[in-house]
Amino acid sequence: MRNKKARFRIACILAFGLCVAQVGPRISDASTQAKSVSSYTNTDSESGIFRYLKVINPADSASSEKNSDSAARQVESLTTDDEYVNKLGSTLSTQMLSFISNDGAASAYIDTVTGSELASLNRDLRNSGYDGDYTDIVTKVRFTLPAGTLPGSIVKMDNNALFYLEQAISRYPALCCLFTMAALDNVNNTLTVYSPVPKSDLADTISLYQTTLDDMIKVVKDNASDMNDAEKVLYLHDQVVAITEYSLGRTGIHAEDYIPAAAMLFNLSVCQSYAAVLNQALRAVGLTSYVVYSNTHAWVAVRVNGSWYYVDPTYDDSRVLGEGLDTVKHNYVLMGNNADSAHTLSTDYALHFSTDIANHLGGAADSFFPSQINIKNITSQMSYANKGFYYTENNTVYKWLRTTSRKETLNLTAASSRRVAVLDGYVYISGTTGLLKMDPAGSTATRIDTDSITGMYEAARKLYVSKGGAYNIYLSKSSPVTSPSPYVTMSPYTTPLPSGYTPGPTVSPGTTASAGPTSSSRIPTVPPYPTATIYDPTLVSPTPTGYTGPTSTPYPDNDSFTVPAKTYIKQLNNSATRAAYVKWKKVKGATRYQVQYSPSKSFNTKQIRISMTSSVTIANLYKNKTYYFRVRAVKIKRVNGVIAYKYAPWSAKKKLKIKK
C-alpha cells in the first residue's frame, strides 16, 4: 500500500464464539466441536495487506501463558522459521497438486463457499473491525497438517500461525491462488484457506502462473553467469513493476487483488501480491529473500553480497497523472540502512526478522552501480541483453556494461517517447519515428514499424506497445490478429514482412535525442492514477476495423468445451468519485468475465478489466465524460495439455455519464 498517510493501527486479537461449521471443516461428532475460537485480523481497511486467521480450539489460557515466552524465543530464529515455512509450504503444495493431478495420493479437500458461509466470514470481519465485505471468496481449500508442520506452541499465537501461512504462499507457486484468510483447527489438525479462484479453475490458473513465472525469470536463468546478484534483483524488480498495476479503488473488497496470481495473471494487485511474486522470482533464481510486512504494507528483503537490502516494487510502481504503464522507477531498489520510516516492520514481523534482517541492513545500495549510473534518475524499465542493461533517460537510449563500468549512448535520430526493451535476445527501440529492432551484438538498427509508438515495455517475454491509447501485445504488420488468444507469446519478428511492404532504412548514427520532460519521482499520498487501465492480453494490436473478437477458439478434438452463454448488464451507475459500478448476469460455467469500456460508442479506444465475479468497480474515469460498457463471459480449460479459451459474444452496450 502506497498511502504514506495511512493510519497505522495495531492489529489486535479478538475472542468470539463461532460454530466450526461456519468457518472450518464440517465435524460430525458433536463431542469434537470447538470449545473456543480466537481470531487475528489486520483491522486497517486502508491497508494493502490482508491478514485474517481463526484458531479453533486454541490451547487453554494457563498453557498458553506458560508457553508464551518459549514460543517467542522459538520464532526469533531465521533458521527455525525457514524450517517451518518449508514444512508448511511443501505440505500445502503437495496436497494442492495431488488434488489437481488426481494421482491418488493424500490431497487437499476443495469445495465451493456457499452464500451463507461467505456472509458468516464477512460478519466475522466486521466484528473484528474490518471495513468492507468480500464478494469474491468462492473456494475453500482444507489441508491436513501432519504432526510437526507448525510449531506446537503457536496454537494460541494467532498472528504467528498466520506468519507461516503468509510466508508459504509467497514462496511456493502452487499456492498462488490462496488468500490470507484461514481457519486453523487444532483438534482435527487442518488448515482451511480461502480463495477467489473457482474450484474448476485452480488447475489451469496454477499451471499458467508457473509458466508465466518461468517466462519472467528466463533472462536471469539464461544469463546467470554474467549477472551478479544485484543485477538479478534489479531485472526482476523491473519485471514485477511492468507486469502489474496497483489496484486503485478496490483495496479491501476484492480478495482477488491480494493473491500472487493477481499480479502475474490478472495484472491488477496490491503490495501483498507484488511482494509475493518478486519473492518467488528471486528464490527461483537462487537468491535468499523474504516477504516482510509493516502494519499496512508488504515488500521484500533480499540478501546480496552477505548483507540484507529491501526492495519495494509497489512503491516503484507509483505512477502519477501523465505517466504511462512503461514508467518504472528505482527509488526503492536495494534499500539498505537508508530505508525510510515507511518500511518499519510490524510487531510480529519484527519478532521474526529484526534480529537477522532489519538490524543488519547493508550500506548504501549505490555501491552496486557505477558512479555514472544514478539509478534513482532512471524512470524506464531496464532490460538485459549481451552482458548489459538497456534503458532510457530523457529520450536517450543507453547501454550500461557492468564489466567495464561504462555507460554508452546509442546515437539515434531524435525522437520523443523513446523506450527500449529486450525480447528473446533482440533490442527494440520505440518512439514517435517508429519501432526499431537491433541485434545487441551489432551496431545498427532496422525500422520494422513506421507507426508512432508512444509507450513500450516487456513483461514475461511479451512486448507491449501503445500507439496513444491502450497497451497491447505487439505483432508485426504482416500478421493482423483475428483470433486473440490470451497469454500466448507473440514475437514481433517471427513472421516475414508482407508483400509490398518495405522496411525502413537502417538507422545511421545521428543526433542524440533532445531531453524531454521527465516524470515526477515523488511518492503520491494516495495510490497514483494511471493513464490507462492495465493491459489485457486478449487485446492484440493491430486488429481489423470493426472486429469484436471470436465467439470461440476452435478445438475440434473436444466438442464438450462449449462457448459460454451471452450475458447482459443488470446495473450500471456512477458509484463513487470518478468510478463506475458494473453488475451483470452470471453465466453458468464461465471462468471469468471481461468488462470492456470506452469513451467511444464504437469502442475504437478500449480498455478491459478482468473479473472473476459478476460485478466490478472501475476507477480513474474522467468527470463529465460519457463511457460505453459491455461484458462477455470467458471459459478456460486445459485441452490436450494446452490452456484453451472460449469467448461468449459481447453483451449489448450501455452508456454512463460520470457526473461525480
XYZ file of C-alpha atoms in Angstrom:
660
model
C 0.000 0.000 0.000
C 1.444 3.294 -1.047
C -0.563 5.696 1.072
C 2.119 7.175 3.312
C -0.549 8.882 5.412
C -2.415 5.648 6.095
C -3.330 5.119 9.712
C -1.047 2.578 11.352
C -3.198 0.600 13.707
C -2.016 -2.137 15.950
C -3.655 -5.398 14.887
C -5.489 -6.951 17.834
C -6.576 -10.413 18.864
C -10.304 -10.650 19.496
C -12.197 -13.545 21.004
C -15.693 -14.503 19.977
C -17.694 -17.667 19.525
C -18.338 -19.260 16.191
C -19.650 -22.655 15.153
C -16.979 -24.699 13.387
C -19.334 -25.477 10.535
C -19.321 -21.815 9.583
C -15.590 -21.402 9.000
C -13.819 -24.726 9.123
C -14.316 -28.290 8.024
C -17.643 -29.875 8.889
C -17.365 -32.040 12.023
C -19.850 -34.832 12.509
C -19.092 -35.726 16.134
C -20.556 -33.105 18.457
C -18.045 -34.001 21.158
C -15.190 -32.775 18.987
C -16.729 -29.389 18.184
C -14.630 -26.326 19.017
C -14.728 -25.230 22.629
C -13.324 -21.798 21.845
C -12.242 -19.708 18.902
C -9.772 -16.871 18.701
C -9.105 -14.672 15.696
C -6.400 -12.383 14.429
C -7.087 -9.733 11.832
C -5.429 -6.675 10.418
C -8.113 -4.063 11.017
C -6.881 -1.205 8.820
C -9.230 -1.003 5.847
C -6.769 1.285 4.023
C -4.136 -1.399 4.087
C -2.543 -3.009 1.057
C -2.287 -6.251 3.011
C -4.952 -8.544 4.398
C -4.383 -10.834 7.389
C -7.072 -12.940 8.991
C -6.761 -16.209 10.886
C -9.232 -18.013 13.097
C -7.804 -20.552 15.533
C -10.264 -23.256 16.536
C -9.580 -24.939 19.885
C -6.512 -22.935 20.897
C -4.538 -24.044 23.908
C -6.101 -23.249 27.268
C -5.099 -19.942 28.804
C -2.865 -21.451 31.501
C -0.938 -23.467 28.964
C -0.616 -20.548 26.570
C 0.666 -18.241 29.326
C 3.179 -20.851 30.375
C 4.451 -21.344 26.840
C 4.341 -17.749 25.616
C 7.959 -16.877 26.399
C 9.391 -20.061 24.899
C 7.202 -19.635 21.843
C 8.503 -16.102 21.300
C 12.097 -17.273 21.594
C 11.444 -20.116 19.183
C 10.239 -17.954 16.312
C 13.091 -15.440 16.560
C 15.445 -17.837 14.740
C 15.504 -17.363 10.972
C 16.711 -20.939 10.588
C 13.763 -22.256 12.581
C 11.366 -20.044 10.650
C 12.686 -21.393 7.361
C 12.251 -24.952 8.564
C 8.585 -24.456 9.403
C 7.800 -22.321 6.350
C 9.220 -25.047 4.126
C 7.355 -27.769 6.023
C 4.077 -25.932 5.699
C 4.646 -24.789 2.112
C 5.717 -28.226 0.959
C 2.756 -29.873 2.698
C 0.218 -27.469 1.225
C 1.773 -27.568 -2.255
C 1.890 -31.364 -2.330
C -1.753 -31.678 -1.290
C -2.886 -28.986 -3.733
C -1.044 -30.570 -6.655
C -2.301 -34.031 -5.680
C -5.867 -32.787 -5.842
C -5.233 -31.207 -9.247
C -3.498 -34.246 -10.735
C -5.841 -36.721 -9.024
C -2.875 -39.045 -8.516
C -4.432 -40.988 -5.674
C -2.153 -39.532 -3.022
C -3.391 -37.639 0.017
C -4.758 -34.361 -1.297
C -6.456 -31.191 -0.165
C -10.224 -31.132 0.163
C -11.572 -28.349 -2.051
C -15.141 -27.119 -2.147
C -17.217 -24.086 -3.096
C -18.003 -21.465 -0.460
C -21.751 -21.133 0.000
C -23.555 -17.831 0.307
C -24.219 -18.392 3.997
C -20.558 -19.191 4.652
C -19.450 -16.020 2.889
C -21.962 -13.995 4.895
C -20.578 -15.528 8.083
C -16.998 -14.698 7.102
C -17.904 -11.102 6.339
C -19.799 -10.835 9.603
C -16.700 -12.022 11.462
C -14.598 -9.392 9.700
C -16.995 -6.599 10.626
C -16.986 -7.797 14.231
C -13.196 -7.603 14.124
C -13.291 -4.003 12.932
C -12.682 -4.635 9.227
C -14.446 -2.162 6.957
C -15.898 -3.783 3.836
C -17.368 -7.091 2.676
C -15.676 -9.523 0.312
C -17.861 -10.783 -2.519
C -15.327 -12.881 -4.456
C -14.321 -15.547 -1.919
C -15.656 -18.574 -3.774
C -13.471 -21.550 -2.808
C -12.207 -23.139 0.408
C -9.211 -25.448 0.493
C -8.833 -27.676 3.548
C -5.341 -29.058 4.133
C -4.372 -31.787 6.583
C -1.374 -30.859 8.734
C 0.845 -33.763 9.836
C 2.372 -33.510 13.294
C 5.244 -31.034 13.395
C 4.123 -28.992 10.392
C 3.793 -25.931 12.641
C 5.474 -25.198 15.991
C 3.281 -26.745 18.672
C 3.439 -23.672 20.879
C 1.818 -21.271 18.408
C -1.721 -22.590 18.753
C -2.606 -19.562 20.879
C -0.376 -17.157 18.943
C -2.716 -16.495 16.044
C -0.528 -13.939 14.298
C 2.476 -16.286 14.298
C 0.479 -19.114 12.767
C -0.604 -16.646 10.111
C 3.012 -15.620 9.592
C 3.947 -19.119 8.428
C 0.988 -19.250 6.039
C 1.887 -15.851 4.546
C 5.484 -16.915 4.049
C 4.460 -20.230 2.452
C 2.100 -18.562 -0.043
C 4.788 -16.053 -1.004
C 7.349 -18.834 -1.528
C 5.515 -21.691 -3.292
C 3.982 -21.079 -6.773
C 1.445 -23.897 -6.317
C -0.206 -21.732 -3.633
C -0.633 -18.717 -5.933
C -4.450 -18.818 -5.690
C -4.677 -18.729 -1.888
C -5.925 -15.687 0.011
C -4.562 -14.967 3.500
C -7.894 -15.745 5.163
C -7.709 -19.038 7.032
C -9.044 -21.198 9.863
C -6.644 -23.394 11.874
C -8.327 -26.325 13.638
C -6.083 -27.730 16.377
C -8.394 -30.667 17.133
C -8.571 -32.050 13.599
C -5.126 -30.749 12.548
C -6.468 -28.966 9.482
C -5.907 -25.586 7.906
C -8.714 -24.177 5.748
C -7.609 -21.410 3.385
C -9.957 -19.389 1.192
C -9.552 -18.355 -2.438
C -11.204 -16.089 -5.032
C -10.385 -18.612 -7.789
C -13.214 -21.063 -8.579
C -12.511 -24.720 -7.880
C -12.835 -25.579 -11.578
C -10.107 -23.062 -12.498
C -7.458 -23.907 -9.911
C -5.517 -26.346 -12.103
C -5.312 -24.039 -15.113
C -4.548 -20.953 -13.041
C -1.684 -22.636 -11.172
C -0.252 -24.059 -14.402
C -0.472 -20.710 -16.165
C 1.059 -18.938 -13.168
C 4.073 -21.254 -13.160
C 4.528 -20.829 -16.920
C 4.425 -17.041 -16.611
C 6.865 -17.112 -13.685
C 9.241 -19.236 -15.779
C 8.985 -16.690 -18.601
C 9.687 -13.844 -16.180
C 12.909 -15.377 -14.853
C 14.176 -16.799 -18.166
C 16.603 -13.950 -18.881
C 18.188 -14.311 -15.444
C 18.387 -18.091 -15.786
C 19.963 -17.827 -19.244
C 22.474 -15.190 -18.117
C 23.132 -16.413 -14.587
C 26.925 -16.490 -15.016
C 27.023 -12.952 -16.453
C 24.745 -11.203 -13.920
C 25.719 -10.528 -10.332
C 23.110 -10.752 -7.555
C 22.333 -7.018 -7.554
C 21.656 -7.114 -11.291
C 19.348 -10.088 -10.892
C 17.389 -8.165 -8.256
C 17.231 -5.086 -10.481
C 15.994 -7.025 -13.512
C 13.298 -8.953 -11.613
C 12.147 -5.834 -9.777
C 11.511 -4.177 -13.148
C 9.669 -7.237 -14.440
C 7.253 -7.215 -11.497
C 6.629 -3.462 -11.810
C 5.988 -3.895 -15.535
C 3.626 -6.856 -15.348
C 1.107 -5.457 -12.880
C -0.743 -2.292 -11.934
C -1.789 -1.117 -8.499
C -5.458 -1.881 -7.841
C -6.727 1.577 -7.196
C -10.105 1.916 -5.533
C -10.600 -1.810 -4.843
C -8.479 -2.325 -1.724
C -10.356 -4.151 0.984
C -13.223 -5.549 -1.075
C -11.619 -7.899 -3.610
C -9.681 -10.914 -2.346
C -8.505 -11.375 -5.928
C -6.141 -8.377 -5.586
C -4.135 -9.953 -2.763
C -3.184 -13.370 -4.143
C 0.078 -13.865 -6.126
C -1.911 -14.747 -9.256
C -3.337 -11.209 -9.211
C -0.070 -9.580 -10.239
C 1.069 -12.272 -12.648
C -2.169 -13.174 -14.434
C -4.827 -10.570 -13.624
C -2.269 -7.731 -13.852
C -4.020 -5.825 -11.080
C -2.886 -6.161 -7.481
C -1.818 -4.596 -4.194
C 1.528 -4.726 -2.383
C 0.911 -8.160 -0.871
C 0.748 -9.649 -4.375
C 3.643 -7.567 -5.763
C 5.914 -8.739 -2.950
C 4.927 -12.407 -3.194
C 5.642 -12.585 -6.934
C 9.014 -10.845 -6.572
C 9.932 -13.139 -3.692
C 9.128 -16.262 -5.723
C 11.102 -14.925 -8.689
C 14.151 -14.131 -6.541
C 14.106 -17.527 -4.883
C 13.643 -19.242 -8.257
C 16.985 -17.811 -9.426
C 18.812 -18.874 -6.267
C 18.675 -15.750 -4.078
C 17.643 -15.726 -0.420
C 14.671 -13.448 0.195
C 11.568 -12.995 2.336
C 8.351 -11.027 2.163
C 8.200 -8.645 5.136
C 5.279 -6.612 6.496
C 4.628 -3.373 8.308
C 1.119 -2.873 9.710
C -0.168 -1.772 6.308
C 2.417 -2.626 3.676
C 4.448 -5.519 2.224
C 7.821 -5.551 0.485
C 10.826 -7.874 0.096
C 14.101 -8.358 1.983
C 16.881 -9.950 -0.080
C 20.467 -10.891 0.758
C 23.123 -9.529 -1.603
C 26.860 -9.941 -1.013
C 26.230 -11.130 2.532
C 24.090 -8.142 3.581
C 20.350 -7.548 3.640
C 18.504 -4.996 1.491
C 14.872 -4.028 0.992
C 13.191 -3.986 -2.424
C 9.742 -2.431 -2.865
C 8.216 -2.871 -6.351
C 4.889 -1.390 -5.214
C 6.350 1.994 -4.303
C 8.351 1.978 -7.542
C 5.109 1.455 -9.458
C 3.805 4.766 -8.119
C 2.899 6.486 -11.359
C 1.408 9.949 -11.251
C -1.022 11.504 -13.667
C 0.523 11.733 -17.128
C 2.832 8.722 -16.794
C 2.271 5.565 -18.827
C 2.432 1.909 -17.892
C 6.025 1.834 -19.148
C 7.146 4.089 -16.286
C 9.339 2.028 -13.931
C 11.002 3.848 -11.048
C 14.006 2.766 -8.995
C 13.786 4.698 -5.739
C 13.187 1.517 -3.731
C 15.639 -0.928 -5.296
C 18.113 -2.368 -2.771
C 17.457 -0.027 0.153
C 19.978 -0.611 2.907
C 20.327 1.287 6.135
C 18.854 4.272 4.298
C 15.390 2.656 4.341
C 12.702 5.151 5.342
C 10.138 5.053 8.126
C 7.502 3.589 5.801
C 9.491 0.357 5.855
C 9.353 -0.414 9.565
C 8.401 -3.968 10.467
C 5.174 -4.652 12.322
C 5.400 -6.021 15.838
C 5.007 -9.675 14.895
C 7.241 -9.408 11.821
C 9.907 -7.680 13.911
C 9.798 -10.723 16.166
C 10.807 -12.886 13.225
C 13.060 -10.608 11.205
C 14.585 -7.794 13.278
C 17.474 -9.804 14.704
C 18.608 -11.340 11.419
C 17.481 -8.794 8.812
C 16.200 -5.370 9.913
C 19.073 -4.844 12.343
C 21.617 -5.956 9.755
C 20.751 -3.969 6.651
C 23.676 -3.251 4.334
C 25.136 0.109 3.426
C 24.270 2.350 0.510
C 22.975 0.325 -2.412
C 24.527 2.843 -4.812
C 27.766 0.917 -4.387
C 26.313 -1.807 -6.608
C 26.208 0.524 -9.613
C 28.912 2.518 -11.424
C 29.274 6.185 -10.498
C 27.937 7.057 -13.959
C 24.619 5.397 -13.123
C 22.221 7.319 -10.899
C 19.654 4.568 -10.553
C 17.060 6.857 -8.957
C 17.007 9.083 -12.036
C 16.001 6.189 -14.296
C 12.234 6.015 -14.738
C 12.116 3.416 -17.501
C 12.334 -0.351 -17.485
C 15.876 -1.727 -17.529
C 16.213 -4.671 -19.938
C 19.147 -7.044 -20.252
C 20.995 -8.470 -23.278
C 24.566 -9.324 -24.227
C 26.024 -8.651 -20.754
C 24.473 -5.202 -20.471
C 21.383 -3.269 -19.398
C 19.449 -1.095 -21.845
C 17.339 1.813 -20.618
C 16.263 5.354 -21.491
C 16.671 8.713 -19.815
C 15.162 11.864 -21.281
C 14.562 10.181 -24.664
C 18.169 8.999 -24.915
C 18.857 5.263 -25.126
C 21.754 3.923 -23.067
C 23.555 0.648 -22.649
C 25.289 0.036 -19.343
C 28.095 -2.542 -19.235
C 28.922 -3.641 -15.692
C 32.059 -5.455 -16.752
C 33.624 -2.166 -17.839
C 31.533 0.165 -15.639
C 30.817 2.035 -18.847
C 27.644 3.796 -19.924
C 27.251 4.004 -23.705
C 24.852 6.162 -25.688
C 23.017 4.712 -28.668
C 23.128 7.526 -31.195
C 19.771 7.586 -32.927
C 17.815 10.114 -34.906
C 15.997 12.406 -32.498
C 12.534 11.261 -31.429
C 10.309 11.612 -28.394
C 8.627 8.838 -26.363
C 11.787 6.747 -26.529
C 11.643 3.404 -24.737
C 13.822 0.318 -25.066
C 13.006 -3.320 -24.352
C 14.645 -6.685 -24.943
C 12.644 -9.663 -26.184
C 14.233 -13.058 -26.811
C 17.671 -11.500 -27.231
C 16.720 -8.668 -29.607
C 16.627 -4.986 -28.654
C 13.501 -2.978 -29.553
C 13.520 0.826 -29.514
C 10.241 2.730 -29.703
C 9.455 6.367 -30.368
C 7.457 8.788 -32.440
C 9.524 7.864 -35.519
C 8.514 4.194 -35.355
C 9.794 0.939 -33.899
C 13.407 -0.199 -34.356
C 14.918 -3.638 -33.893
C 18.577 -4.448 -33.459
C 20.877 -7.312 -32.613
C 22.731 -6.304 -29.425
C 25.931 -7.743 -30.876
C 25.698 -5.322 -33.795
C 25.713 -1.544 -34.139
C 22.780 -0.837 -36.449
C 19.015 -0.912 -36.038
C 16.304 -1.585 -38.606
C 12.956 0.148 -38.600
C 10.229 -2.523 -38.501
C 7.200 -0.307 -37.920
C 6.656 3.264 -39.084
C 3.776 3.958 -36.712
C 4.409 6.282 -33.792
C 4.899 4.094 -30.703
C 4.333 6.281 -27.659
C 4.843 3.625 -24.988
C 6.533 0.222 -24.710
C 7.663 -2.330 -22.146
C 8.348 -6.062 -21.921
C 6.908 -8.414 -19.310
C 7.326 -12.194 -19.110
C 8.556 -12.418 -22.719
C 5.776 -10.348 -24.243
C 6.266 -6.952 -25.831
C 3.554 -4.394 -25.079
C 3.199 -1.201 -27.061
C 0.920 1.813 -27.051
C 0.070 3.947 -30.055
C -1.533 6.649 -27.988
C -4.148 4.500 -26.244
C -4.200 1.123 -24.500
C -1.149 -1.131 -24.328
C -1.392 -4.280 -26.446
C 0.867 -7.172 -27.363
C 2.851 -6.179 -30.410
C 2.650 -8.070 -33.680
C 4.375 -7.163 -36.916
C 2.306 -5.630 -39.712
C 2.478 -8.920 -41.568
C 0.026 -10.745 -39.319
C -3.068 -8.866 -38.152
C -4.734 -10.956 -35.487
C -8.251 -12.309 -35.951
C -8.256 -14.860 -33.119
C -6.886 -13.296 -29.969
C -5.770 -15.953 -27.508
C -4.659 -14.786 -24.063
C -1.179 -15.320 -22.699
C 0.365 -16.646 -25.914
C 3.882 -15.402 -26.592
C 3.740 -13.461 -29.841
C 7.139 -12.254 -31.020
C 7.021 -9.357 -33.465
C 9.790 -10.711 -35.642
C 8.646 -14.287 -36.241
C 6.767 -13.665 -39.478
C 8.066 -12.273 -42.790
C 7.095 -8.791 -43.862
C 4.052 -8.699 -46.137
C 4.313 -8.440 -49.870
C 4.857 -4.854 -50.947
C 5.970 -3.683 -47.514
C 9.491 -2.308 -47.419
C 11.288 -1.958 -44.082
C 12.605 1.464 -43.200
C 16.240 2.236 -43.823
C 18.982 1.163 -41.498
C 19.296 3.828 -38.855
C 22.605 5.642 -39.119
C 24.211 7.316 -36.135
C 22.647 10.720 -35.765
C 21.983 13.414 -33.255
C 21.176 12.261 -29.788
C 17.555 12.999 -28.964
C 16.993 16.178 -27.045
C 15.862 15.902 -23.474
C 12.150 15.677 -22.954
C 10.062 16.221 -19.868
C 10.872 13.906 -17.007
C 8.321 12.209 -14.793
C 7.935 13.162 -11.191
C 9.602 10.727 -8.823
C 7.570 11.703 -5.798
C 5.514 9.132 -3.968
C 1.912 10.351 -4.010
C -0.033 10.393 -0.797
C -2.634 8.165 -2.404
C -2.142 5.375 -4.951
C -1.488 7.077 -8.297
C -3.933 7.496 -11.134
C -2.633 5.545 -14.136
C -3.138 6.963 -17.600
C -4.552 3.681 -18.883
C -6.206 0.685 -17.330
C -3.859 -2.285 -17.104
C -3.463 -4.208 -20.328
C -5.358 -7.381 -21.076
C -3.554 -9.904 -23.291
C -6.773 -10.787 -25.132
C -6.499 -7.424 -26.860
C -3.902 -7.663 -29.581
C -2.960 -4.859 -31.929
C -3.486 -4.416 -34.810
C -6.989 -5.782 -35.389
C -9.258 -5.278 -38.387
C -11.660 -2.345 -38.152
C -14.957 -3.325 -36.601
C -13.666 -6.685 -35.361
C -15.180 -7.627 -31.995
C -13.455 -10.936 -31.350
C -14.382 -14.554 -31.941
C -17.137 -16.317 -30.092
C -14.881 -19.344 -29.686
C -11.488 -20.771 -30.377
C -11.954 -23.999 -32.366
C -10.803 -27.197 -30.699
C -12.432 -29.931 -32.814
C -10.990 -32.696 -30.659
C -13.008 -31.565 -27.656
C -16.606 -30.788 -28.512
C -17.562 -30.703 -24.837
C -15.649 -27.452 -24.437
C -18.592 -25.221 -25.301
C -18.879 -21.481 -25.748
C -20.330 -19.777 -22.635
C -23.690 -18.057 -22.896
C -24.123 -14.371 -23.584
C -24.645 -12.168 -20.546
C -26.216 -8.734 -20.091
C -25.541 -5.719 -17.872
C -28.018 -5.570 -14.977
C -26.715 -2.476 -13.206
C -24.505 0.455 -14.223
C -24.062 3.563 -12.096
C -21.607 6.258 -11.053
C -20.982 4.653 -7.661
C -18.198 6.913 -6.386
C -15.981 9.784 -7.442
C -14.704 9.068 -10.974
C -15.842 5.443 -10.677
C -18.428 3.219 -12.344
C -20.042 0.146 -10.807
C -20.961 -2.570 -13.332
C -23.005 -5.665 -12.485
C -24.067 -8.346 -14.954
C -25.904 -11.662 -15.083
C -23.819 -14.647 -14.050
C -23.184 -17.235 -16.741
C -23.125 -20.914 -15.851
C -19.700 -22.442 -16.439
C -17.939 -19.109 -17.012
C -14.395 -18.967 -15.698
C -14.156 -15.188 -15.670
C -15.565 -12.121 -17.359
C -14.177 -9.293 -19.448
C -15.580 -5.804 -18.981
C -14.764 -3.504 -21.873
C -15.293 0.232 -21.627
C -14.537 3.191 -23.857
C -15.457 6.855 -24.394
C -16.258 5.801 -27.977
C -19.530 4.014 -28.764
C -17.671 2.055 -31.463
C -15.007 1.044 -28.887
C -12.214 2.427 -31.064
C -10.215 3.136 -27.934
C -10.942 0.464 -25.397
C -9.840 -0.772 -22.013
C -10.595 -4.121 -20.443
C -10.970 -5.249 -16.879
C -10.971 -8.923 -15.918
C -13.279 -10.048 -13.133
C -13.911 -13.442 -11.600
C -17.188 -12.288 -10.080
C -20.302 -10.772 -11.643
C -19.514 -7.172 -10.759
C -16.627 -4.730 -10.805
C -15.869 -1.136 -9.854
C -13.821 0.761 -12.433
C -11.955 3.801 -11.103
C -9.935 6.647 -12.667
C -12.610 7.710 -15.137
C -12.990 11.318 -16.221
C -15.673 13.504 -14.715
C -18.416 14.777 -17.068
C -17.440 12.228 -19.696
C -19.731 9.520 -21.120
C -18.431 5.940 -21.284
C -19.794 2.847 -23.035
C -19.636 -0.569 -21.370
C -20.103 -4.181 -22.475
C -19.336 -7.553 -20.902
C -18.622 -11.080 -22.092
C -18.045 -14.403 -20.370
C -14.853 -16.418 -20.847
C -14.362 -20.140 -20.327
C -10.870 -21.542 -19.758
C -9.963 -25.205 -19.923
C -6.940 -27.401 -20.438
C -7.234 -29.184 -23.807
C -4.591 -31.783 -24.637
C -2.151 -30.128 -22.253
C -2.764 -26.628 -23.665
C -4.754 -23.922 -21.904
C -7.618 -23.006 -24.249
C -10.085 -20.117 -24.170
C -13.621 -19.664 -25.477
C -15.430 -16.352 -25.554
C -19.136 -15.544 -25.440
C -20.472 -12.764 -27.676
C -20.293 -9.298 -26.161
C -23.372 -8.112 -24.298
C -25.372 -5.167 -25.559
C -23.533 -1.966 -24.721
C -24.745 0.541 -22.163
C -23.585 4.076 -21.556
C -22.973 6.062 -18.396
C -22.004 9.687 -17.791
C -19.595 10.209 -14.910
C -21.147 13.125 -13.031
C -19.125 12.996 -9.831
